[in-house]
C-alpha positions as a Markdown table, in Angstrom:
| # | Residue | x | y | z |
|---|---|---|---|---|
| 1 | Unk | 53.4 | 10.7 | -71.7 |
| 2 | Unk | 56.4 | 12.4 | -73.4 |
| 3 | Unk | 56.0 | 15.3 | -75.5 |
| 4 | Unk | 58.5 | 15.7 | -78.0 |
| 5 | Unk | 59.6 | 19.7 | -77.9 |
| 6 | Unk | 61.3 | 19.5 | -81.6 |
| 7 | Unk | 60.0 | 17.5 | -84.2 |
| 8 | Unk | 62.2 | 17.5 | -88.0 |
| 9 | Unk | 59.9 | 17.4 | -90.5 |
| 10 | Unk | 59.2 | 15.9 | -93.2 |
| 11 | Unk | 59.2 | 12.6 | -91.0 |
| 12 | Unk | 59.1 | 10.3 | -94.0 |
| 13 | Unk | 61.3 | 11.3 | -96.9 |
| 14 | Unk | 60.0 | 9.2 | -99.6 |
| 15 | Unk | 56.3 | 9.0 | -98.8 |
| 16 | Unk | 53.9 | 11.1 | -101.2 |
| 17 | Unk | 56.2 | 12.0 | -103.8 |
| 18 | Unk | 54.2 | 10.2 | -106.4 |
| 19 | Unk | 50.9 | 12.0 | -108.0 |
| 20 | Unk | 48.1 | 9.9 | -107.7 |
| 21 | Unk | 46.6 | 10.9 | -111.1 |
| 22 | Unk | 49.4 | 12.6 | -112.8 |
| 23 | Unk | 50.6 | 9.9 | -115.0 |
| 24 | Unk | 54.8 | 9.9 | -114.9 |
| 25 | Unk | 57.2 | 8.4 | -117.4 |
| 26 | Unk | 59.5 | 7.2 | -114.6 |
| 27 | Unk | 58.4 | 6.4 | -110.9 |
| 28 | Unk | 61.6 | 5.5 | -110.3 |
| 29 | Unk | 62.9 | 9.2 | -111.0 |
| 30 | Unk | 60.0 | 11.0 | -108.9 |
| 31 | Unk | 60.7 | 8.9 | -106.0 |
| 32 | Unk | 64.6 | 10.1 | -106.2 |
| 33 | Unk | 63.6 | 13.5 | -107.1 |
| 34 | Unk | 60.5 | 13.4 | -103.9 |
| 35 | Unk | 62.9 | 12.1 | -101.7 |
| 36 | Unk | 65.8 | 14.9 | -102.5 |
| 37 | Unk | 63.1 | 17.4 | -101.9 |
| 38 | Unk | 62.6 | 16.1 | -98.9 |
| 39 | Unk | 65.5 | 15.6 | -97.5 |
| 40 | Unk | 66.5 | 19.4 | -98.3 |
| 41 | Unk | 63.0 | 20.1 | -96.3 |
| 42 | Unk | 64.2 | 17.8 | -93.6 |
| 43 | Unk | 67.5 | 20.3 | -93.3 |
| 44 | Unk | 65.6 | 23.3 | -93.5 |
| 45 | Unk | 63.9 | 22.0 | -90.7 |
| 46 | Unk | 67.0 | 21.1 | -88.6 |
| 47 | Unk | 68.5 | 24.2 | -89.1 |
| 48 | Unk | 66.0 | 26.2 | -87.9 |
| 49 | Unk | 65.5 | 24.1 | -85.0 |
| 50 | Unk | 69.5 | 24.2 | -84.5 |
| 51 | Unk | 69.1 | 28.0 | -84.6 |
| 52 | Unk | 66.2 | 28.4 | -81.4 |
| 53 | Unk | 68.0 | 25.7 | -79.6 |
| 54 | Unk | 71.4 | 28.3 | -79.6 |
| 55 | Unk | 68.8 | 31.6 | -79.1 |
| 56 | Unk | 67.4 | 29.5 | -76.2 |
| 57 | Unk | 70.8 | 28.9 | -74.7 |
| 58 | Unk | 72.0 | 32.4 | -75.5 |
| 59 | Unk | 68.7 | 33.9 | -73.1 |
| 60 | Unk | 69.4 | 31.3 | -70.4 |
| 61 | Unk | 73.0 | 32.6 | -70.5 |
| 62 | Unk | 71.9 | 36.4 | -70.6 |
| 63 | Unk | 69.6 | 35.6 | -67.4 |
| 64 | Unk | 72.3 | 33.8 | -65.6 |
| 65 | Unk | 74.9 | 37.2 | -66.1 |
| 66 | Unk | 72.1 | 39.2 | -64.8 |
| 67 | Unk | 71.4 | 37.1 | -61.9 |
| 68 | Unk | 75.3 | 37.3 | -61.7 |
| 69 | Unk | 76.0 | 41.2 | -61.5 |
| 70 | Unk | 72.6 | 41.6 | -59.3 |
| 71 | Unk | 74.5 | 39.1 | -56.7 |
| 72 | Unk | 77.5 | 41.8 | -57.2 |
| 73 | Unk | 75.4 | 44.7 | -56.6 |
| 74 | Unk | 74.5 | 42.7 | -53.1 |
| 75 | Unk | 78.0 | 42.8 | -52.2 |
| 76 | Unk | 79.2 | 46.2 | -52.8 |
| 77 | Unk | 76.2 | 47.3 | -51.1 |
| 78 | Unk | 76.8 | 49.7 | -48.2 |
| 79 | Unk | 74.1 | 48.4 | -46.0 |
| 80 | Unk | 72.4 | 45.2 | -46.1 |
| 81 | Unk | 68.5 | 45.4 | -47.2 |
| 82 | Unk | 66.7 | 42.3 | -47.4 |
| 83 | Unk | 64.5 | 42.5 | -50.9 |
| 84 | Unk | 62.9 | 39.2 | -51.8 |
| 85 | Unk | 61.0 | 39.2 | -55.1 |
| 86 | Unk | 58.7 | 36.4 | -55.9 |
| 87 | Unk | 57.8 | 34.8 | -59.2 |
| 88 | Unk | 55.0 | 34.5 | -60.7 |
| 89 | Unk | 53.6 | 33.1 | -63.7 |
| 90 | Unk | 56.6 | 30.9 | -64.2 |
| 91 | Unk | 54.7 | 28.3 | -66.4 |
| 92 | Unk | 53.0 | 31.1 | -68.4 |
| 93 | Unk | 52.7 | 31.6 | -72.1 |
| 94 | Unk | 55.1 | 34.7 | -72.0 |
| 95 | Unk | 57.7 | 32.0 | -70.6 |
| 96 | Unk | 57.1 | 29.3 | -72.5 |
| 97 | Unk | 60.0 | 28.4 | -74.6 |
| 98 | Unk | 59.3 | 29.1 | -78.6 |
| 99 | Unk | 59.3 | 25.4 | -79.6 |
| 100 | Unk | 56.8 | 24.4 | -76.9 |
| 101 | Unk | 54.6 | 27.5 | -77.9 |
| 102 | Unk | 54.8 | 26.7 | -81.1 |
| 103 | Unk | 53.8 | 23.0 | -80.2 |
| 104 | Unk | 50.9 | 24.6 | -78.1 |
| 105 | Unk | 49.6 | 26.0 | -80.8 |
| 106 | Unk | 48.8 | 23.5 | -82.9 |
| 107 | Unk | 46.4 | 21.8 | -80.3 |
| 108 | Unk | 43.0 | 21.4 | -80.5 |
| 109 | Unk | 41.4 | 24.9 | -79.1 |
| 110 | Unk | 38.7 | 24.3 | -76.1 |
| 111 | Unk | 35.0 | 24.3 | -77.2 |
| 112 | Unk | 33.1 | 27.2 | -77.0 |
| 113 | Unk | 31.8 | 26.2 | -74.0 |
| 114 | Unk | 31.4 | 29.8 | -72.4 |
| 115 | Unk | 28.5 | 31.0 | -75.0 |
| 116 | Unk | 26.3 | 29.4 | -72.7 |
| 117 | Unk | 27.2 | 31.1 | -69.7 |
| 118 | Unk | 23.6 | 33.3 | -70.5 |
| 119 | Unk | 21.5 | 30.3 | -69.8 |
| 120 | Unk | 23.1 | 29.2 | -66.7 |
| 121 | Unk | 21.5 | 30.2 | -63.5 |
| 122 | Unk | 24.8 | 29.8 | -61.1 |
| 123 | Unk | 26.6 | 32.6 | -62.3 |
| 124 | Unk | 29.9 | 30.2 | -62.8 |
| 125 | Unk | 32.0 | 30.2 | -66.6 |
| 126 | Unk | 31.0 | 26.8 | -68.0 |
| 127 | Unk | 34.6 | 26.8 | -69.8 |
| 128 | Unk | 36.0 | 26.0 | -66.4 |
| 129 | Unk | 34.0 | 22.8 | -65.9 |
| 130 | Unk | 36.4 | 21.7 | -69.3 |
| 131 | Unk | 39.6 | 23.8 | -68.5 |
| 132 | Unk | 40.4 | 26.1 | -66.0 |
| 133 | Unk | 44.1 | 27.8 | -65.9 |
| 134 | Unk | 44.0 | 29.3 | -62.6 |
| 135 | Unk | 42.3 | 25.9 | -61.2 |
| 136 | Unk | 45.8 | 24.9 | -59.3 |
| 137 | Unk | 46.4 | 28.6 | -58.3 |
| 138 | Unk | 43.2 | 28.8 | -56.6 |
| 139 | Unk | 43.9 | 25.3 | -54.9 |
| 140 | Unk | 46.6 | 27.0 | -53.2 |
| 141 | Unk | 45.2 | 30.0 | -52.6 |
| 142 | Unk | 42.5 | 28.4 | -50.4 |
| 143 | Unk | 44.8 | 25.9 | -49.0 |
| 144 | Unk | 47.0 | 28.7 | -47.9 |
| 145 | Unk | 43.8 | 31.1 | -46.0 |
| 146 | Unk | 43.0 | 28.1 | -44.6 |
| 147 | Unk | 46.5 | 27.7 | -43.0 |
| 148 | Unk | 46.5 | 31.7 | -41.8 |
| 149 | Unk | 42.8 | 30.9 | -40.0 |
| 150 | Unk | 44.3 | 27.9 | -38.5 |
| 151 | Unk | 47.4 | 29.8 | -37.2 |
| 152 | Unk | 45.4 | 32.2 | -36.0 |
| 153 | Unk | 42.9 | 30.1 | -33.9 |
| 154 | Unk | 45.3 | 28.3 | -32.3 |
| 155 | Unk | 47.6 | 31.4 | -31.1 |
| 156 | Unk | 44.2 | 32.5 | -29.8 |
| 157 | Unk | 43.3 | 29.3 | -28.1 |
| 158 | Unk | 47.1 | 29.0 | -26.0 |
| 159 | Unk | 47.0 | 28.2 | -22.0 |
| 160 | Unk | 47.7 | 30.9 | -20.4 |
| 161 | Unk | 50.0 | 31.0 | -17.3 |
| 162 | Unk | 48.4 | 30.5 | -14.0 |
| 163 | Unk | 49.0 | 33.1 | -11.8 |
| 164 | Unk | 50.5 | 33.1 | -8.4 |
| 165 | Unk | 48.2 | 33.5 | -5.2 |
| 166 | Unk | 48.9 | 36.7 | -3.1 |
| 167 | Unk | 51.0 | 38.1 | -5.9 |
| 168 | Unk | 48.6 | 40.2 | -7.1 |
| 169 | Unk | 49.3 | 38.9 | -10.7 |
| 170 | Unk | 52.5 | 39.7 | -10.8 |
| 171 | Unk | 55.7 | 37.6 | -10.6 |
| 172 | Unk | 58.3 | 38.1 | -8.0 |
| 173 | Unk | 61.9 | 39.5 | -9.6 |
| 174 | Unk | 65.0 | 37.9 | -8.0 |
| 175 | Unk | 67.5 | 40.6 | -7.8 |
| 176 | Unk | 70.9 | 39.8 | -8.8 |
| 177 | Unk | 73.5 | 40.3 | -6.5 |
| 178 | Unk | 76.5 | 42.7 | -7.7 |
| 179 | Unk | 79.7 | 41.3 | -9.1 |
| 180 | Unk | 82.5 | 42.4 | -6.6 |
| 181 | Unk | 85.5 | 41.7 | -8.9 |
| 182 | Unk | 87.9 | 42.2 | -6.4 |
| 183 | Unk | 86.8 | 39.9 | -3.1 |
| 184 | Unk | 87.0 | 37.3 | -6.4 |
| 185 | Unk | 90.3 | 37.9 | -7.4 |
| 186 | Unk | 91.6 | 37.5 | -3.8 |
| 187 | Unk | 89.6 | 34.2 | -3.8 |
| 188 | Unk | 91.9 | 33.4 | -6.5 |
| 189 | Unk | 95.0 | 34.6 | -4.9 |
| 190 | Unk | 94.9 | 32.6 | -1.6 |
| 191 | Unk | 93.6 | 29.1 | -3.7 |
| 192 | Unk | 96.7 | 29.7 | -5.4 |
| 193 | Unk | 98.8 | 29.4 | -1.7 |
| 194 | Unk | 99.2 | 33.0 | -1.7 |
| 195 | Unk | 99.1 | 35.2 | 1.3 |
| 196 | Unk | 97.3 | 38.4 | 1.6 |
| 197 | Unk | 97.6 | 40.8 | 4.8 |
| 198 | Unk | 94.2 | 42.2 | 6.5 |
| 199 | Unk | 93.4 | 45.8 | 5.3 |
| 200 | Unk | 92.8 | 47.0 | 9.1 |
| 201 | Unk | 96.8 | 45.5 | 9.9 |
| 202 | Unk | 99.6 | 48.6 | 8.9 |
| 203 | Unk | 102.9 | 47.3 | 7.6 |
| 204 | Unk | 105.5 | 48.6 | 9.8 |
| 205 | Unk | 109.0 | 48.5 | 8.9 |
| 206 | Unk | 111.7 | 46.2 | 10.6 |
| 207 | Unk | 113.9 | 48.9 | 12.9 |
């Protein structure tokens, strides 16, 4: 169901600008006169409207600069420090943009259901069984416990690892042999056709 956020009004210029028991010399002439009214009404209205639609964009562009320099501040940060900030109450009424508050307003109000919370016998708000705010929220809320119990009985139900007979419980370490860089390089050396002389063999000089 659309809900139109700006309405111009009057919506019918020419409608009502007769007096039902106001007798005229001219209908003809109230009708024109009616209808100028009107349409000077109708351009009161769109001006206003014209000015929240331009506040509106000018606060959307003021939060987008301060989203801007806080990204900047992020940068020309010595150390990096993760802070996440969540929010909340996004569909408030402190958020709620001035034509849709005003549009809010001019619904029907709830009955006054809660003046009989003193003859229930439950303890629960009786308003709540006709509106409830916070309905979705608590949704959540419970959805998300019920995740975190869930979590947490499983990590508590996990196999565990069988241990090894004889072992006492504990697994055996294979120790890692020591790198010896050099026996590797002379590897190298003679795959490449090179000869290399025995270290217990002393060079003697041609006499």
């Amino acid at each position: 169901m659309p809900l139109p956020k700006r309405l111009v009004e009057p919506v019918h210029v020419s409608r009502g600008t007769i007096p039902e028991d106001f007798p005229l010399p001219s209908e003809l002439e109230a009708v024109t006169n009616g209808t100028l009214a009107n349409t000077v009404r109708q351009l009161s209205s769109l001006s206003r409207h014209a000015e929240d639609m331009f506040g509106e964009l000018a606060r959307e562009a003021h939060g987008l600069a301060a989203r801007a320099v806080s990204l900047q501040d992020i940068h020309m940060r010595k150390a990096f420090k993760s802070c996440v900030v969540f929010d909340q109450q996004v569909v408030s009424r402190d958020t709620m943009p001035t034509a849709m508050l005003e549009t809010y307003r001019t619904c029907d109000k709830p009955p006054p259901l809660d003046k009989l919370n003193c003859y229930r016998e439950d303890g629960k708000d009786g308003l709540k069984f006709y509106t409830d705010a916070n309905y979705f929220f608590d949704l959540w809320r419970q959805e998300m416990l019920k995740d975190t119990e869930r979590m947490m009985n499983d990590r508590g139900k996990k196999p565990h690892r069988p241990r090894n007979e004889g072992g006492g419980g504990r697994h055996k370490k294979r120790v890692r042999q020591p790198h010896n860089t050099r026996e590797r390089q002379r590897q190298l050396a003679v795959g490449q056709g090179e000869h290399i002389m025995p270290q217990n063999i002393h060079y003697r000089t041609p006499q």
